[in-house]
Coordinates of C-alpha atoms in Angstrom, one line a residue:
M173 CA 128.4 -92.5 78.2
K174 CA 124.7 -91.8 78.0
K175 CA 123.5 -89.5 80.8
F176 CA 120.1 -89.2 82.4
F177 CA 118.6 -86.6 84.7
T178 CA 121.0 -83.9 83.5
N179 CA 124.1 -85.7 84.5
E180 CA 122.7 -86.5 88.0
F181 CA 121.4 -89.9 87.2
A182 CA 124.0 -91.7 85.2
L183 CA 123.8 -95.1 83.5
S184 CA 126.5 -97.2 85.1
A185 CA 126.4 -100.5 83.3
I186 CA 124.6 -102.2 80.4
L187 CA 123.6 -105.8 79.9
A188 CA 120.7 -107.6 78.3
F189 CA 120.3 -110.4 80.9
A190 CA 120.1 -113.8 79.4
A191 CA 120.8 -116.7 81.7
I192 CA 118.7 -117.3 84.8
I193 CA 121.1 -115.6 87.1
A194 CA 123.0 -113.7 84.5
F195 CA 122.8 -110.7 86.9
A196 CA 126.4 -109.8 86.0
F197 CA 126.7 -106.2 84.9
F198 CA 129.2 -105.5 82.1
A199 CA 131.7 -102.7 82.1
L200 CA 130.7 -99.4 80.4
T201 CA 132.2 -100.4 77.1
A202 CA 129.9 -103.5 76.8
T203 CA 126.8 -103.1 74.6
S204 CA 125.5 -106.7 74.4
C205 CA 126.2 -110.3 75.2
A206 CA 128.6 -111.9 72.8
K207 CA 126.8 -115.1 73.1
T208 CA 123.3 -116.0 74.3
D209 CA 123.3 -117.8 77.7
E210 CA 120.6 -120.5 77.8
L211 CA 119.1 -123.1 80.0
S212 CA 119.2 -126.3 78.1
C213 CA 117.2 -129.5 78.9
T214 CA 118.0 -133.2 78.6
K215 CA 115.3 -135.4 77.2
T216 CA 112.6 -136.2 79.8
D217 CA 112.6 -139.4 81.9
E218 CA 109.3 -141.2 82.6
L219 CA 108.8 -141.8 86.3
S220 CA 105.4 -143.2 87.4
G221 CA 103.5 -141.0 84.9
A222 CA 105.4 -137.9 85.8
K223 CA 108.2 -136.3 83.9
K224 CA 111.4 -135.7 85.7
I225 CA 113.5 -133.1 84.0
S226 CA 117.1 -131.9 84.4
L227 CA 117.9 -128.4 83.3
S228 CA 121.5 -127.5 82.6
A229 CA 122.3 -123.8 83.1
T230 CA 125.4 -122.0 82.0
I231 CA 126.5 -118.5 82.7
L232 CA 129.3 -117.5 80.4
N233 CA 130.3 -114.2 82.0
G234 CA 129.8 -114.9 85.7
S235 CA 132.3 -115.7 88.5
G236 CA 132.2 -116.5 92.2
T237 CA 128.9 -117.7 93.6
K238 CA 125.5 -116.0 94.1
A239 CA 126.2 -115.8 97.8
E240 CA 129.0 -113.5 96.8
F241 CA 126.7 -111.0 95.2
T242 CA 129.2 -108.2 95.2
D243 CA 129.6 -104.6 94.0
N244 CA 132.9 -104.2 92.1
N245 CA 132.8 -100.5 92.9
D246 CA 133.3 -99.7 89.2
G247 CA 129.6 -99.5 88.2
T248 CA 129.2 -103.3 87.8
L249 CA 127.8 -106.1 89.9
K250 CA 129.0 -109.7 89.9
V251 CA 126.9 -112.8 90.5
S252 CA 126.5 -116.5 89.6
W253 CA 125.0 -119.7 90.8
S254 CA 124.9 -120.9 94.4
A255 CA 124.4 -124.4 95.8
N256 CA 120.7 -124.0 96.8
D257 CA 119.3 -122.0 93.9
A258 CA 115.8 -122.8 92.6
I259 CA 113.5 -121.8 89.7
L260 CA 109.8 -122.1 89.2
V261 CA 108.5 -123.8 86.0
C262 CA 104.9 -123.3 85.0
N263 CA 102.8 -125.1 82.3
T264 CA 100.7 -122.3 80.8
T265 CA 99.1 -124.3 78.0
D266 CA 95.5 -124.5 79.2
A267 CA 93.4 -125.1 82.3
A268 CA 93.8 -128.9 82.0
S269 CA 97.6 -128.6 81.8
N270 CA 98.2 -125.9 84.3
E271 CA 100.8 -126.8 87.0
T272 CA 103.8 -125.3 88.7
A273 CA 106.9 -127.0 90.0
V274 CA 110.1 -125.9 91.7
F275 CA 113.3 -127.0 90.1
T276 CA 116.3 -127.1 92.4
T277 CA 120.0 -127.5 92.2
S278 CA 122.5 -129.1 94.5
G279 CA 126.1 -128.3 95.0
A280 CA 126.2 -125.8 92.3
S281 CA 128.9 -123.0 92.1
G282 CA 130.5 -120.9 89.5
S283 CA 129.0 -120.4 86.1
S284 CA 127.0 -123.6 85.6
A285 CA 124.4 -125.6 87.4
T286 CA 121.8 -128.4 86.8
F287 CA 118.2 -128.0 88.0
T288 CA 115.9 -130.9 88.5
G289 CA 112.2 -131.1 89.1
T290 CA 109.0 -132.9 88.1
L291 CA 106.1 -132.0 85.9
T292 CA 103.1 -134.3 85.8
K293 CA 101.2 -132.9 82.8
L294 CA 103.9 -132.0 80.3
A295 CA 103.3 -133.1 76.7
D296 CA 104.5 -132.1 73.3
H297 CA 103.2 -128.8 72.0
H298 CA 102.7 -127.4 75.5
N299 CA 103.8 -123.8 76.5
L300 CA 106.0 -123.2 79.5
S301 CA 107.2 -120.3 81.6
A302 CA 110.0 -120.2 84.1
Y303 CA 110.8 -117.6 86.8
Y304 CA 113.5 -116.7 89.3
P305 CA 113.2 -116.4 92.2
S306 CA 111.1 -119.6 92.8
D307 CA 109.0 -118.1 95.5
L308 CA 107.2 -115.7 93.3
Q309 CA 103.4 -115.5 93.6
V310 CA 102.2 -117.0 90.3
T311 CA 98.6 -117.7 89.4
L312 CA 97.7 -119.7 86.3
A313 CA 94.3 -119.4 84.6
G314 CA 94.4 -121.4 81.4
N315 CA 96.9 -119.5 79.1
N316 CA 96.8 -116.4 81.3
T317 CA 99.6 -116.0 83.8
N318 CA 99.6 -113.5 86.7
V319 CA 102.9 -112.9 88.4
T320 CA 103.1 -110.5 91.4
R321 CA 105.8 -109.3 93.7
D322 CA 105.7 -106.6 96.3
Y323 CA 108.7 -104.3 96.2
S324 CA 107.2 -101.5 98.3
S325 CA 109.5 -102.4 101.3
Q326 CA 113.1 -103.4 100.7
K327 CA 116.2 -103.9 102.8
G328 CA 118.8 -102.1 100.6
T329 CA 121.4 -104.8 100.6
L330 CA 123.0 -106.9 97.9
E331 CA 121.5 -110.0 99.6
Y332 CA 118.1 -108.6 99.1
L333 CA 118.8 -108.1 95.4
Q334 CA 120.0 -111.7 95.2
K335 CA 116.8 -113.1 96.6
N336 CA 114.3 -110.8 94.8
A337 CA 115.6 -109.7 91.4
L338 CA 112.9 -111.0 89.0
M339 CA 113.8 -112.9 85.8
E340 CA 111.5 -114.8 83.5
A341 CA 111.5 -116.9 80.3
G342 CA 109.1 -118.8 78.1
I343 CA 108.8 -121.7 75.7
T344 CA 106.2 -122.0 73.0
N345 CA 105.4 -125.3 71.4
Y346 CA 107.7 -127.5 73.5
T347 CA 108.6 -131.0 72.2
A348 CA 110.5 -133.7 73.9
E349 CA 112.6 -134.2 70.7
T350 CA 114.0 -130.7 70.7
G351 CA 114.1 -130.3 74.5
M352 CA 113.8 -127.2 76.6
K353 CA 115.8 -124.0 76.1
F354 CA 114.9 -121.1 78.4
T355 CA 116.4 -117.7 77.6
F356 CA 115.7 -115.5 80.6
T357 CA 115.2 -111.7 80.6
H358 CA 115.5 -109.5 83.6
D359 CA 112.4 -107.5 84.7
M360 CA 114.2 -105.3 87.1
A361 CA 116.6 -102.3 87.2
V362 CA 118.9 -101.6 90.1
F363 CA 119.5 -98.2 91.7
K364 CA 122.7 -97.7 93.7
V365 CA 122.0 -94.7 95.9
S366 CA 124.8 -92.8 97.6
L367 CA 123.8 -89.8 99.7
T368 CA 126.3 -87.5 101.3
M369 CA 124.9 -86.5 104.7
P370 CA 125.3 -82.9 105.9
E371 CA 125.7 -83.9 109.6
A372 CA 126.3 -86.9 111.8
V373 CA 123.1 -88.9 112.0
T374 CA 121.8 -92.5 112.4
I375 CA 119.5 -93.4 109.5
S376 CA 116.8 -96.1 110.0
K377 CA 114.8 -95.7 106.8
A378 CA 115.0 -94.2 103.3
T379 CA 112.1 -93.7 100.9
L380 CA 112.1 -93.3 97.1
S381 CA 109.2 -91.5 95.6
S382 CA 108.3 -89.7 92.4
N383 CA 106.2 -86.5 92.3
D384 CA 103.6 -88.0 90.0
K385 CA 103.7 -91.5 91.4
S386 CA 105.5 -92.9 88.3
L387 CA 107.6 -95.3 90.5
A388 CA 106.3 -98.9 90.4
N389 CA 106.4 -100.4 93.9
K390 CA 104.6 -103.7 93.1
Y391 CA 105.1 -105.9 90.1
G392 CA 102.3 -107.3 88.0
D393 CA 102.6 -109.0 84.6
Y394 CA 99.9 -110.5 82.5
I395 CA 99.4 -112.5 79.3
Y396 CA 96.2 -111.4 77.6
S397 CA 94.6 -112.4 74.3
T398 CA 93.2 -108.8 74.0
T399 CA 94.3 -105.4 75.3
P400 CA 92.4 -104.7 78.6
S401 CA 91.3 -101.4 79.8
L402 CA 91.9 -99.9 83.3
S403 CA 88.4 -101.0 84.2
D404 CA 89.2 -104.6 83.7
P405 CA 88.7 -106.3 87.2
L406 CA 91.9 -108.3 86.9
F407 CA 94.0 -105.2 86.2
A408 CA 92.2 -103.2 88.9
K409 CA 92.8 -105.9 91.4
N410 CA 96.3 -107.2 90.6
G411 CA 98.0 -104.6 88.3
C412 CA 101.3 -102.9 88.9
A413 CA 101.0 -100.6 91.9
F414 CA 102.7 -97.2 91.9
G415 CA 103.8 -95.3 94.9
D416 CA 106.7 -95.0 97.3
I417 CA 109.4 -97.6 97.9
A418 CA 110.6 -97.8 101.5
V419 CA 114.1 -99.1 102.3
V420 CA 114.1 -100.2 106.0
F421 CA 117.6 -100.9 107.3
G422 CA 117.6 -103.9 109.6
T423 CA 120.5 -102.3 111.5
P424 CA 120.3 -98.5 111.4
R425 CA 123.2 -96.9 109.5
S426 CA 125.4 -94.4 111.5
I427 CA 126.8 -91.8 109.2
A428 CA 129.4 -89.2 110.0
A429 CA 129.1 -85.6 108.9
G430 CA 130.1 -85.6 105.2
G431 CA 129.9 -89.4 105.1
K432 CA 127.8 -91.4 102.6
L433 CA 124.7 -93.4 103.1
E434 CA 124.7 -96.1 100.5
F435 CA 122.1 -98.7 99.6
Y436 CA 120.6 -100.6 96.7
V437 CA 117.0 -100.6 95.4
L438 CA 115.3 -103.0 93.0
I439 CA 113.0 -101.1 90.6
S440 CA 110.1 -102.9 89.1
I441 CA 110.0 -102.7 85.3
S442 CA 106.8 -103.4 83.3
Q443 CA 106.3 -103.4 79.6
F444 CA 103.3 -101.2 80.1
D445 CA 103.0 -97.4 80.9
R446 CA 100.1 -97.1 83.3
M447 CA 99.8 -93.3 82.5
L448 CA 97.9 -94.3 79.4
P449 CA 94.2 -95.2 79.5
Y450 CA 95.0 -98.6 78.0
L451 CA 98.0 -100.8 78.5
Q452 CA 100.4 -100.2 75.6
P453 CA 103.0 -103.0 74.9
G454 CA 106.5 -101.8 74.4
T455 CA 106.3 -98.6 76.3
L456 CA 109.4 -97.9 78.4
P457 CA 108.7 -97.0 82.1
K458 CA 109.6 -93.5 83.1
I459 CA 110.6 -92.1 86.5
N460 CA 109.7 -88.5 87.0
N461 CA 111.3 -86.1 89.5
L462 CA 112.7 -88.8 91.8
T463 CA 113.0 -87.8 95.4
V464 CA 115.1 -89.8 98.0
T465 CA 114.2 -89.2 101.7
A466 CA 116.3 -90.5 104.6
E467 CA 115.2 -90.2 108.2
N468 CA 116.2 -91.3 111.7
A469 CA 114.1 -93.6 113.9
D470 CA 111.6 -91.0 115.1
A471 CA 111.6 -88.9 112.0
S472 CA 112.9 -85.9 113.9
K473 CA 115.7 -85.6 111.4
V474 CA 114.7 -85.9 107.7
Y475 CA 117.0 -85.4 104.7
V476 CA 116.1 -85.1 101.0
A477 CA 117.8 -85.3 97.7
A478 CA 116.0 -84.9 94.4
L479 CA 116.6 -85.5 90.7
E480 CA 115.1 -83.3 88.1
N481 CA 113.5 -84.2 84.8
T482 CA 112.4 -87.6 83.5
A483 CA 114.4 -90.7 82.5
Q484 CA 113.3 -94.0 80.9
I485 CA 114.4 -96.9 83.1
I486 CA 115.3 -100.1 81.3
N487 CA 115.4 -103.5 82.7
G488 CA 118.7 -105.2 83.2
K489 CA 120.6 -102.0 83.9
M490 CA 122.2 -100.4 86.9
Y491 CA 121.8 -96.7 87.7
R492 CA 123.8 -94.7 90.2
I493 CA 122.4 -91.8 92.2
N494 CA 125.1 -89.7 93.8
K495 CA 123.6 -86.7 95.6
T496 CA 124.2 -84.5 98.7
A497 CA 121.1 -84.6 101.0
A498 CA 119.8 -81.5 102.7
R499 CA 117.8 -81.2 105.9
S500 CA 114.1 -81.2 105.0
C501 CA 110.7 -82.7 105.9
R502 CA 108.4 -85.6 105.1
I503 CA 105.2 -85.5 103.1
G504 CA 102.3 -85.6 105.5
D505 CA 104.1 -84.1 108.4
Y506 CA 103.1 -80.8 109.9
L507 CA 104.1 -77.1 109.9
F508 CA 103.8 -75.6 113.3
S509 CA 103.0 -72.0 114.3
D510 CA 106.6 -71.2 115.4
G511 CA 107.9 -72.1 111.9
S512 CA 109.3 -75.5 112.8
W513 CA 108.0 -78.7 111.3
G514 CA 107.9 -82.5 111.8
P515 CA 105.6 -85.3 113.0
I516 CA 103.1 -84.4 115.7
S517 CA 105.4 -85.8 118.3
A518 CA 107.9 -83.0 117.4
K519 CA 105.3 -80.2 118.0
P520 CA 106.9 -77.6 120.4
S521 CA 105.1 -76.8 123.6
G522 CA 102.7 -73.9 123.0
A523 CA 102.8 -74.2 119.2
S524 CA 99.9 -75.4 117.1
V525 CA 99.6 -77.1 113.7
I526 CA 98.9 -74.6 110.9
G527 CA 99.4 -76.8 107.8
V528 CA 100.0 -80.2 106.3
I529 CA 103.2 -80.6 104.3
F530 CA 102.5 -81.7 100.7
Q531 CA 105.8 -81.0 99.0
N532 CA 109.5 -81.5 99.8
N533 CA 111.0 -81.8 96.3
P534 CA 113.6 -79.0 96.1
F535 CA 113.3 -78.8 92.3
R536 CA 109.6 -78.2 92.4
I537 CA 110.0 -75.7 95.3
S538 CA 113.0 -73.7 94.0
K539 CA 111.6 -73.0 90.6
S540 CA 109.9 -70.1 92.3
T541 CA 112.0 -67.8 94.5
I542 CA 110.0 -67.5 97.7
I543 CA 111.3 -65.1 100.4
A544 CA 110.2 -65.4 104.0
Q545 CA 108.5 -62.5 105.8
N546 CA 111.7 -61.7 107.6
G547 CA 113.0 -60.6 104.2
S548 CA 116.2 -62.6 104.3
T549 CA 115.4 -66.3 104.3
Q550 CA 114.6 -68.1 101.1
C551 CA 111.9 -70.8 101.7
T552 CA 113.3 -74.0 100.2
H553 CA 112.3 -76.7 102.7
G554 CA 108.7 -77.4 101.8
L555 CA 105.2 -76.3 101.1
A556 CA 102.1 -76.9 103.3
I557 CA 98.4 -76.6 102.7
A558 CA 96.2 -74.6 105.2
L559 CA 93.9 -76.4 107.5
H560 CA 90.9 -74.3 106.6
N561 CA 89.3 -72.6 103.7
T562 CA 89.8 -68.9 103.1
P563 CA 87.2 -66.8 104.9
N564 CA 85.0 -65.8 101.9
S565 CA 84.7 -69.3 100.4
G566 CA 81.2 -70.3 99.4
K567 CA 79.5 -67.0 100.3
I568 CA 76.1 -66.4 98.8
D569 CA 77.2 -63.1 97.1
V570 CA 77.7 -64.1 93.5
N571 CA 81.0 -62.2 93.3
S572 CA 82.3 -63.0 96.8
L573 CA 85.2 -65.1 95.8
S574 CA 85.6 -64.7 92.0
W575 CA 89.1 -65.1 90.6
K576 CA 88.8 -61.6 89.2
T577 CA 85.9 -59.1 89.3
S578 CA 86.1 -58.6 85.5
G579 CA 86.8 -61.1 82.7
T580 CA 90.0 -59.5 81.5
D581 CA 93.6 -60.4 81.2
A582 CA 95.6 -60.5 84.5
Y583 CA 99.3 -61.5 83.8
G584 CA 99.7 -61.1 80.1
S585 CA 99.2 -63.7 77.3
S586 CA 102.8 -65.0 77.7
Y587 CA 101.7 -66.4 81.1
Y588 CA 98.7 -68.3 79.7
V589 CA 98.7 -72.1 80.2
S590 CA 96.8 -74.3 77.8
D591 CA 98.2 -77.8 77.9
Q592 CA 98.7 -80.6 80.5
A593 CA 102.5 -80.2 80.7
G594 CA 102.1 -76.5 81.3
L595 CA 99.6 -77.1 84.1
Y596 CA 101.9 -79.6 85.8
N597 CA 105.0 -77.4 85.5
D598 CA 103.3 -74.2 86.7
V599 CA 104.5 -74.0 90.3
Y600 CA 104.5 -70.2 90.6
G601 CA 101.6 -69.5 92.9
Y602 CA 103.6 -67.2 95.2
N603 CA 104.8 -65.1 92.2
Y604 CA 101.3 -64.8 90.9
T605 CA 99.8 -63.9 94.2
F606 CA 102.3 -61.2 95.0
G607 CA 103.0 -60.0 91.5
T608 CA 106.7 -60.9 91.5
S609 CA 106.8 -62.5 88.1
A610 CA 103.9 -61.3 86.1
P611 CA 103.4 -57.9 84.6
T612 CA 100.2 -57.1 86.5
A613 CA 99.1 -53.6 87.2
N614 CA 98.1 -54.5 90.7
V615 CA 99.5 -57.1 93.1
P616 CA 96.6 -59.6 93.2
A617 CA 96.9 -60.3 96.9
N618 CA 96.5 -56.6 97.8
S619 CA 93.8 -55.8 95.3
S620 CA 90.0 -56.1 95.7
T621 CA 90.0 -56.8 91.9
Y622 CA 91.3 -60.3 92.7
P623 CA 89.1 -61.6 95.5
A624 CA 90.5 -65.2 95.5
F625 CA 94.0 -63.9 95.9
S626 CA 93.3 -61.2 98.6
D627 CA 91.3 -63.8 100.6
C628 CA 94.6 -65.6 101.3
I629 CA 95.9 -62.4 102.9
I630 CA 92.7 -62.1 105.0
Y631 CA 93.2 -65.8 106.0
G632 CA 96.7 -64.8 107.4
N633 CA 95.0 -62.3 109.7
T634 CA 93.5 -65.2 111.6
V635 CA 96.3 -67.8 111.1
T636 CA 99.5 -65.7 111.3
P637 CA 102.3 -67.0 109.2
P638 CA 105.6 -67.4 111.1
S639 CA 108.3 -64.9 110.2
S640 CA 110.6 -67.6 108.8
C641 CA 107.8 -68.7 106.4
S642 CA 106.2 -66.9 103.4
K643 CA 102.8 -65.3 103.5
W644 CA 99.8 -67.5 102.7
F645 CA 99.3 -67.5 98.9
L646 CA 96.9 -69.0 96.2
P647 CA 98.4 -72.3 94.8
S648 CA 99.0 -72.6 91.1
A649 CA 97.8 -75.5 89.0
G650 CA 101.1 -77.4 89.4
Q651 CA 101.0 -76.9 93.2
W652 CA 97.5 -78.2 93.4
I653 CA 98.6 -81.2 91.4
D654 CA 101.3 -81.7 94.0
I655 CA 98.7 -81.6 96.7
L656 CA 96.5 -84.1 94.9
N657 CA 99.5 -86.4 94.1
N658 CA 101.3 -86.3 97.4
L659 CA 98.5 -86.1 99.9
G660 CA 95.7 -87.4 97.8
K661 CA 97.8 -90.2 96.3
G662 CA 96.7 -89.3 92.8
I663 CA 98.3 -89.9 89.4
F664 CA 98.2 -86.4 87.9
S665 CA 101.2 -85.6 85.8
A666 CA 102.5 -83.6 82.8
S667 CA 100.6 -86.0 80.5
I668 CA 97.4 -86.5 82.4
S669 CA 95.7 -83.9 84.6
K670 CA 92.1 -85.1 84.7
G671 CA 91.3 -87.8 87.2
D672 CA 90.4 -91.3 85.8
S673 CA 89.1 -94.4 87.4
Q674 CA 92.2 -94.8 89.5
D675 CA 91.6 -91.5 91.2
I676 CA 88.4 -92.3 93.1
N677 CA 90.0 -91.9 96.5
V678 CA 92.0 -88.7 95.9
L679 CA 89.6 -86.4 97.7
E680 CA 89.1 -88.8 100.6
N681 CA 92.9 -89.3 101.0
L682 CA 93.5 -85.6 101.0
N683 CA 90.7 -84.9 103.4
N684 CA 91.9 -87.6 105.8
A685 CA 95.4 -86.0 105.9
I686 CA 93.9 -82.5 106.7
Y687 CA 91.4 -83.8 109.2
A688 CA 94.1 -85.8 111.1
A689 CA 95.9 -82.5 111.6
G690 CA 92.8 -80.9 113.1
G691 CA 91.7 -79.1 110.0
D692 CA 88.5 -78.8 108.0
K693 CA 88.1 -81.2 105.0
L694 CA 87.8 -79.8 101.5
T695 CA 84.2 -79.2 100.5
S696 CA 82.9 -81.7 97.9
E697 CA 81.1 -80.7 94.7
V698 CA 82.7 -77.2 94.5
S699 CA 85.7 -75.6 92.8
Y700 CA 88.9 -74.4 94.5
W701 CA 90.7 -71.7 92.6
T702 CA 94.3 -72.0 91.3
S703 CA 96.3 -68.9 90.5
T704 CA 97.0 -70.2 86.9
E705 CA 95.5 -68.3 84.1
K706 CA 94.1 -70.0 80.9
N707 CA 93.3 -66.9 78.8
A708 CA 91.7 -63.4 79.2
T709 CA 88.4 -64.8 80.4
D710 CA 89.2 -68.1 82.1
S711 CA 91.5 -69.4 84.8
Y712 CA 91.8 -72.9 86.3
S713 CA 90.2 -74.5 89.4
V714 CA 90.2 -77.9 91.1
S715 CA 86.8 -79.5 91.0
T716 CA 86.1 -81.7 94.0
R717 CA 83.4 -83.5 92.2
Y718 CA 82.8 -87.1 93.5
S719 CA 80.5 -88.9 91.1
T720 CA 80.8 -92.7 90.8
S721 CA 78.0 -92.8 88.2
S722 CA 80.0 -90.8 85.6
S723 CA 83.5 -91.9 86.8
V724 CA 84.6 -88.2 87.1
Y725 CA 86.4 -87.4 90.3
T726 CA 88.6 -84.6 91.6
H727 CA 90.3 -82.9 88.6
L728 CA 91.5 -79.7 87.1
M729 CA 89.1 -77.7 85.0
N730 CA 88.9 -74.2 83.4
S731 CA 86.5 -71.7 85.0
T732 CA 85.2 -68.3 84.2
K733 CA 87.2 -65.8 86.2
T734 CA 84.2 -63.9 87.4
A735 CA 82.4 -66.9 88.7
G736 CA 81.8 -66.7 92.5
G737 CA 79.1 -67.5 95.0
L738 CA 78.3 -70.8 96.6
Y739 CA 80.7 -73.0 94.5
A740 CA 83.8 -70.8 94.6
Y741 CA 86.3 -71.7 97.3
G742 CA 89.9 -71.0 98.2
R743 CA 92.6 -72.9 100.2
A744 CA 95.9 -71.2 100.8
I745 CA 99.4 -72.7 100.9
I746 CA 102.6 -71.5 102.6
A747 CA 106.3 -72.0 102.0
F748 CA 108.9 -72.6 104.7

């Protein structure tokens, strides 16, 4: 059996979906359909200038009814027709022929059904598309078809899957003589999530997210005559959206200690990989570092489970996530001065907000061993960004906040980072700052030779870090990427670190999150140091440039280590 996510994200069933509701997952030994399931059409009947069409659909491997959308508890799902199913048929030939019609069935059950509907403009040599479910938002513009569906909020039930699992089919050069034959493909994958809870709790909501926003939460599909760019207005307005998927339980789930929270999620699959500057047909979607967060009604109790690495998600397949959740935090919540965390409503009396949480993925956090100031606690719950710049940021003195006072090596050449993947994966800011993983002669945070690092310690003299947390430290390139992704809602990843036209609002989003906590916004048109070293003379910084004329926005860049003065800034982070 093929494994994904290092045995944590296992493929559970395989099926190339064919019939319109052929949402019946085979057992693990199945590799393909033995016979193609089709929708066949009788010859059309003329009725007052319109064409009434009967579609006959057969599902060879289904059983029961669609209302019995059931989990066999063996890695497969079972589904077939129900009495009131419907499909949407569209004429996509040209503007003069464009029309849509809902075809319905009556009294259907089991593995076959007949759908009937009326098309008024159908003629030989026309092109047709068909979709399930029938209430999809479909816009026709000549031979261009725009299909959209919002999957950003789901219910987690089998019934939700039944009503929202997207399938589509097409016919080119229809003729009445040959009739219609639709072969449907499934555009969705299904995640079955099973979280073992560490304590008794009632869960109201779960959220799926990926660290680099590679999880599609809104579906968009297009038929183009040419390959569009990201600047195409249609793509920018209606393209697949990427972000979190929220599963809101209509009835909160009460889970005993050691019990399992189980739910289902539809994952939108597109033939395009939006990480590329142009849409590339045939690219398999990827989910990177998936995190599942579960919380109670007021978010006072939050639990997280995470999956490491990257997997390609294929439509028509079911994937099972079986993890043990740990008590954690939410992105965008606050770290308080007593070391506790949560939404602002959870702030203890007498405590103050000292940071905004930007990371809760245990794999990203635990790559670096971070010990709290009490000397015994390992900080694994989350990371938070400070509310204010470090004190010597932007000082007139040309060397006031340089990365290093001389353009020489700091960590050793084995620690140099020169590619995008290396930047994304470098999450070792604590180790760099306090000299715990690099062969430095001096611990940067305690040395005047490294002003940007030592300024984080000086910041701690004003904003005292709680004893259960780490000291303030200079974030690495990967940790800055997490800040820009999770609070700034960017799309930085191992394959793209420089902002593109989709990143125009990253700085604004990040600043809004910090300002809402009572902090100071990041200064625009300057550079914030990372602790990542490029070579002997250069390190990396985050440019907060905001230029609509050149389409260059907040992004990572390499900077001369000795650069300081008005444009050199620092913003510390803390682990808890």
